[in-house]
Coordinates of C-alpha atoms and ligand atoms in Angstrom, one line a residue:
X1 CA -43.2 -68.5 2.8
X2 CA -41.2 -65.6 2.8
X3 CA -37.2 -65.2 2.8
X4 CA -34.7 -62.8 4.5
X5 CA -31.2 -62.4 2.5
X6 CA -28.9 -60.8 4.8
X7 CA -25.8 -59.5 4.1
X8 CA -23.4 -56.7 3.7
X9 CA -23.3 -56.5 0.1
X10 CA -20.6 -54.1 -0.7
X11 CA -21.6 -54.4 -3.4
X12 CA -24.0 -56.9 -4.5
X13 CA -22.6 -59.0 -6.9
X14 CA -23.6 -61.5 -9.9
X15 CA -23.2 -64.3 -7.5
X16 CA -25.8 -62.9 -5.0
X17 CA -28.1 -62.3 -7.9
X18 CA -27.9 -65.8 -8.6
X19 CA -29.2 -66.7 -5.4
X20 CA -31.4 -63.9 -5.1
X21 CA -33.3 -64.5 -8.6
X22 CA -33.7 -68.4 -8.0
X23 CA -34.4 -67.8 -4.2
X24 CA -37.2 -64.8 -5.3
X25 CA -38.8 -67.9 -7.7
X26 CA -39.2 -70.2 -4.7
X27 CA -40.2 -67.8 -2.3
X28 CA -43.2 -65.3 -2.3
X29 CA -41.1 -62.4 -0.8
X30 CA -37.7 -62.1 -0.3
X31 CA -36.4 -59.3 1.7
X32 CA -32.9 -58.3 0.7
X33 CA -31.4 -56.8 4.2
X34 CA -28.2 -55.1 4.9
X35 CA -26.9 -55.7 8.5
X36 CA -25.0 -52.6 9.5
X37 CA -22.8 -52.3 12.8
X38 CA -21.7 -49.2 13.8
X39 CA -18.6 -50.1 14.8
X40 CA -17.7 -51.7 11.1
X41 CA -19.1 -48.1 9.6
X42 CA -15.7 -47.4 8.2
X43 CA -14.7 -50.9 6.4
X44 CA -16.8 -50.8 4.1
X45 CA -16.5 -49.3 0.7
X46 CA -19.8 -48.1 0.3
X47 CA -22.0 -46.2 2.5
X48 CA -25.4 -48.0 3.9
X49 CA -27.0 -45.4 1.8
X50 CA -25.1 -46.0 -1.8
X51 CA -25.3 -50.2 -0.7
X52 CA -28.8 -49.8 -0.6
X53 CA -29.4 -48.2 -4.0
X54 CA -27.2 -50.4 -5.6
X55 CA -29.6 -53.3 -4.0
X56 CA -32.9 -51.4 -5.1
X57 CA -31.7 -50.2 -9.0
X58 CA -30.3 -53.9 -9.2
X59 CA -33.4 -55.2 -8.5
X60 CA -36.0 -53.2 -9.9
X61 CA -37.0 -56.5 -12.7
X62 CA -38.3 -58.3 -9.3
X63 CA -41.1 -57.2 -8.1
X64 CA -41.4 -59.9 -4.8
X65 CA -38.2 -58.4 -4.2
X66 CA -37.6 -55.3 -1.3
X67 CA -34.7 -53.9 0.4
X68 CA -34.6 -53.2 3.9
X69 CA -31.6 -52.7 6.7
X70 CA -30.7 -53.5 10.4
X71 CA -28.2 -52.6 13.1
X72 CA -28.3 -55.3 15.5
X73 CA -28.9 -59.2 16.2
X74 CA -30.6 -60.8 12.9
X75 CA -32.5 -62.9 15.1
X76 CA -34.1 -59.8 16.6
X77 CA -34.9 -58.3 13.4
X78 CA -36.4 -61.9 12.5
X79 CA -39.1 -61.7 15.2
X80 CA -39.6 -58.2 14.7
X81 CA -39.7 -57.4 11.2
X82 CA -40.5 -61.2 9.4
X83 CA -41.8 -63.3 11.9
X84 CA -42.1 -66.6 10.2
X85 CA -39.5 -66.2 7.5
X86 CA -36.6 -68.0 6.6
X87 CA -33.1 -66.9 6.4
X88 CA -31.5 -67.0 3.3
X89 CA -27.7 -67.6 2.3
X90 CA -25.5 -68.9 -0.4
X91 CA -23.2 -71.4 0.1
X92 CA -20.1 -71.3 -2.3
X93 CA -17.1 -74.1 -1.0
X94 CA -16.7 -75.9 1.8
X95 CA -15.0 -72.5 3.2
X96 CA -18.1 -70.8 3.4
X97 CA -19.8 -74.0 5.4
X98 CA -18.4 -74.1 8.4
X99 CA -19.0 -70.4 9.3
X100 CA -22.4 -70.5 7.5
X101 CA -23.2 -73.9 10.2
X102 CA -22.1 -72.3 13.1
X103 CA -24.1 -69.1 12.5
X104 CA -27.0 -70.8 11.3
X105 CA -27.1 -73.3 14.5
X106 CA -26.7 -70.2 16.7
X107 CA -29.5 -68.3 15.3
X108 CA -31.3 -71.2 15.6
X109 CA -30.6 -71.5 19.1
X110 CA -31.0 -67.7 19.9
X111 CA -33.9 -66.9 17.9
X112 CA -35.4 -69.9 17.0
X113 CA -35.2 -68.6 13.5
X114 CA -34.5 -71.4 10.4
X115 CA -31.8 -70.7 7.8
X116 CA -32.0 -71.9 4.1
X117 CA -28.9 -72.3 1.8
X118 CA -28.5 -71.9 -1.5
X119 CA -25.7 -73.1 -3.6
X120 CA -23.9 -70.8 -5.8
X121 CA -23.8 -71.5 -9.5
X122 CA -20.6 -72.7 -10.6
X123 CA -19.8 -70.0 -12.6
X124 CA -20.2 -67.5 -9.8
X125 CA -18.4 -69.3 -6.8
X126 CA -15.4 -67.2 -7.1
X127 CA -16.7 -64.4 -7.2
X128 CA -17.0 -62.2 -3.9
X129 CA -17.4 -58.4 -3.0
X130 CA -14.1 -58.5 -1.9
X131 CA -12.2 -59.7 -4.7
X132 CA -14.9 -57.3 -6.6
X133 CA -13.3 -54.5 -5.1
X134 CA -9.6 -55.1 -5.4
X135 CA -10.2 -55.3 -9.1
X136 CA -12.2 -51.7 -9.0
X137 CA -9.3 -50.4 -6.7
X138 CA -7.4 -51.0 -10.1
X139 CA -9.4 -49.7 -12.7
X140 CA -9.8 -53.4 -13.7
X141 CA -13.2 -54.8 -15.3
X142 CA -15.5 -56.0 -13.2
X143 CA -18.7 -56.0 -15.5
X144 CA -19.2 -59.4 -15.8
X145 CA -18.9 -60.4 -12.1
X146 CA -21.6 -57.5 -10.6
X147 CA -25.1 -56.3 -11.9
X148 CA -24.6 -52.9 -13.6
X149 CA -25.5 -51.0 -10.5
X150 CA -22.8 -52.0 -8.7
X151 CA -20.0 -51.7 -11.7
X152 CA -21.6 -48.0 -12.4
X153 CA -21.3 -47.1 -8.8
X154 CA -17.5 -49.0 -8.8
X155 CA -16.5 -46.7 -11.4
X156 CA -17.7 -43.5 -9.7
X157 CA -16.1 -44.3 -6.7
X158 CA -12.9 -44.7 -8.3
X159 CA -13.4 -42.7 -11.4
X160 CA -9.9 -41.4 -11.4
X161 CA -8.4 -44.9 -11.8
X162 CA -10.6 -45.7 -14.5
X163 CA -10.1 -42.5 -16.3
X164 CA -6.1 -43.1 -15.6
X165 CA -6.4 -46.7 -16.6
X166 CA -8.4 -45.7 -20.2
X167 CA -5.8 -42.9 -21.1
X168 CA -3.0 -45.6 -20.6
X169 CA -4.7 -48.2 -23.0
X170 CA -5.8 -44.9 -25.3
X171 CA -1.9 -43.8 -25.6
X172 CA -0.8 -47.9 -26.1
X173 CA -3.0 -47.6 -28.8
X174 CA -1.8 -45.0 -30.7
X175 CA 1.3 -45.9 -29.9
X176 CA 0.7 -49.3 -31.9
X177 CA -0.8 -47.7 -34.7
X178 CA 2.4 -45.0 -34.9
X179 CA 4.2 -48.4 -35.0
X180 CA 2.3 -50.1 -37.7
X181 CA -0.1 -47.9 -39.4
X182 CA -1.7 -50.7 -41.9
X183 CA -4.0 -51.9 -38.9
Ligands
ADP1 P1 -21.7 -61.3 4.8 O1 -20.8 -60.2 5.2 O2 -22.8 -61.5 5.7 O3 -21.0 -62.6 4.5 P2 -22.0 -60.9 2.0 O4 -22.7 -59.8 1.4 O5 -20.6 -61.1 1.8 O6 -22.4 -60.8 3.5 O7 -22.7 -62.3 1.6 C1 -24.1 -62.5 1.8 C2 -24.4 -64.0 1.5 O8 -24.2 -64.2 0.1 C3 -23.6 -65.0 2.2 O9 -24.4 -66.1 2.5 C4 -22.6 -65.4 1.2 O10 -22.1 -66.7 1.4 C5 -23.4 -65.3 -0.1 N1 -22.5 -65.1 -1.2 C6 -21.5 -64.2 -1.4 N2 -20.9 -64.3 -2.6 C7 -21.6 -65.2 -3.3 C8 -21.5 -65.8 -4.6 N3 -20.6 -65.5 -5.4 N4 -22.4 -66.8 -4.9 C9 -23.4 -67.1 -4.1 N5 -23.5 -66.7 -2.8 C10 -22.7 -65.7 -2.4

């Protein structure tokens, strides 16, 4: 049985390696696909393009693994692309349920196509790519919520920040030492 793991992960973070890595150990394949809608182009931090590297350098250790993308219905890529495969998606709080049931029963309905959830680990059910991003907005570290693709490709997109955000806590630093010079 092979697996679809749609998404829009921008970018892919620690919690949807979680799922991914337990989901790539139940299933034979697990296709890791990134919807794209034209009309959404612009809200997104990264590119299709720079989303999709992320996904491939992030998951280079599993080899059952592939990344693929889609412009349209998911139910139409379903019968085209995976006929016979499930969806996958994580489930973190009871906030993410009742969108995740309404899609799921729809696709179901539309596409005949069957949707398989996964829960988050504990540890990783705060985390999304949006609070990922606010952080990197702010220099702030992100390293242990995101794969190192997606932190490297964080801090080139907002390598001024970072750089700005370093300097500070380099000059606080000397500026502690000037203070007390025994430590
Ligand atoms: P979408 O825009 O389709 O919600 P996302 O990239 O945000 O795409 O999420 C894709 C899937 O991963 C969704 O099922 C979402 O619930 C799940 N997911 C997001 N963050 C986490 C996390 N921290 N842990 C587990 N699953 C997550």
């Amino acid at each position: 049985m092979n697996a679809v793991f749609p998404g829009s992960f921008d970018p892919i973070t620690s919690g949807h390696m979680d799922v991914l890595t337990r989901a790539a150990k139940i299933f034979d394949h697990v296709t890791l696909t990134v919807m794209h809608n034209a009309r959404k182009q612009g809200r997104h931090l990264f590119t299709l393009e720079e989303r999709m590297d992320i996904l491939r350098e992030a998951t280079t250790h599993l080899p059952n693994v592939r990344v693929d993308t889609f412009g349209g219905l998911l139910v139409d890529y379903m019968a085209r692309q995976e006929p016979g495969s499930v969806i996958l998606r994580g489930l973190r709080a009871v906030s993410d349920y009742e969108y995740e049931l309404q899609i799921a029963h729809l696709n179901r309905q539309i596409g005949d196509a069957e949707t398989v959830f996964i829960m988050a680990a504990t540890r990783w059910s705060f985390v999304s790519s949006s609070m990922v991003r606010e952080i990197a907005s702010y220099g702030g570290d992100v390293s242990e919520m995101v794969p190192r693709a997606s932190a490297a490709a964080l801090r080139r997109k907002h390598a001024d920040v970072y750089a700005e955000r370093e300097a500070e806590k380099e000059e606080q630093k000397q500026a502690q030492q000037r203070e007390q010079p025994g430590r």
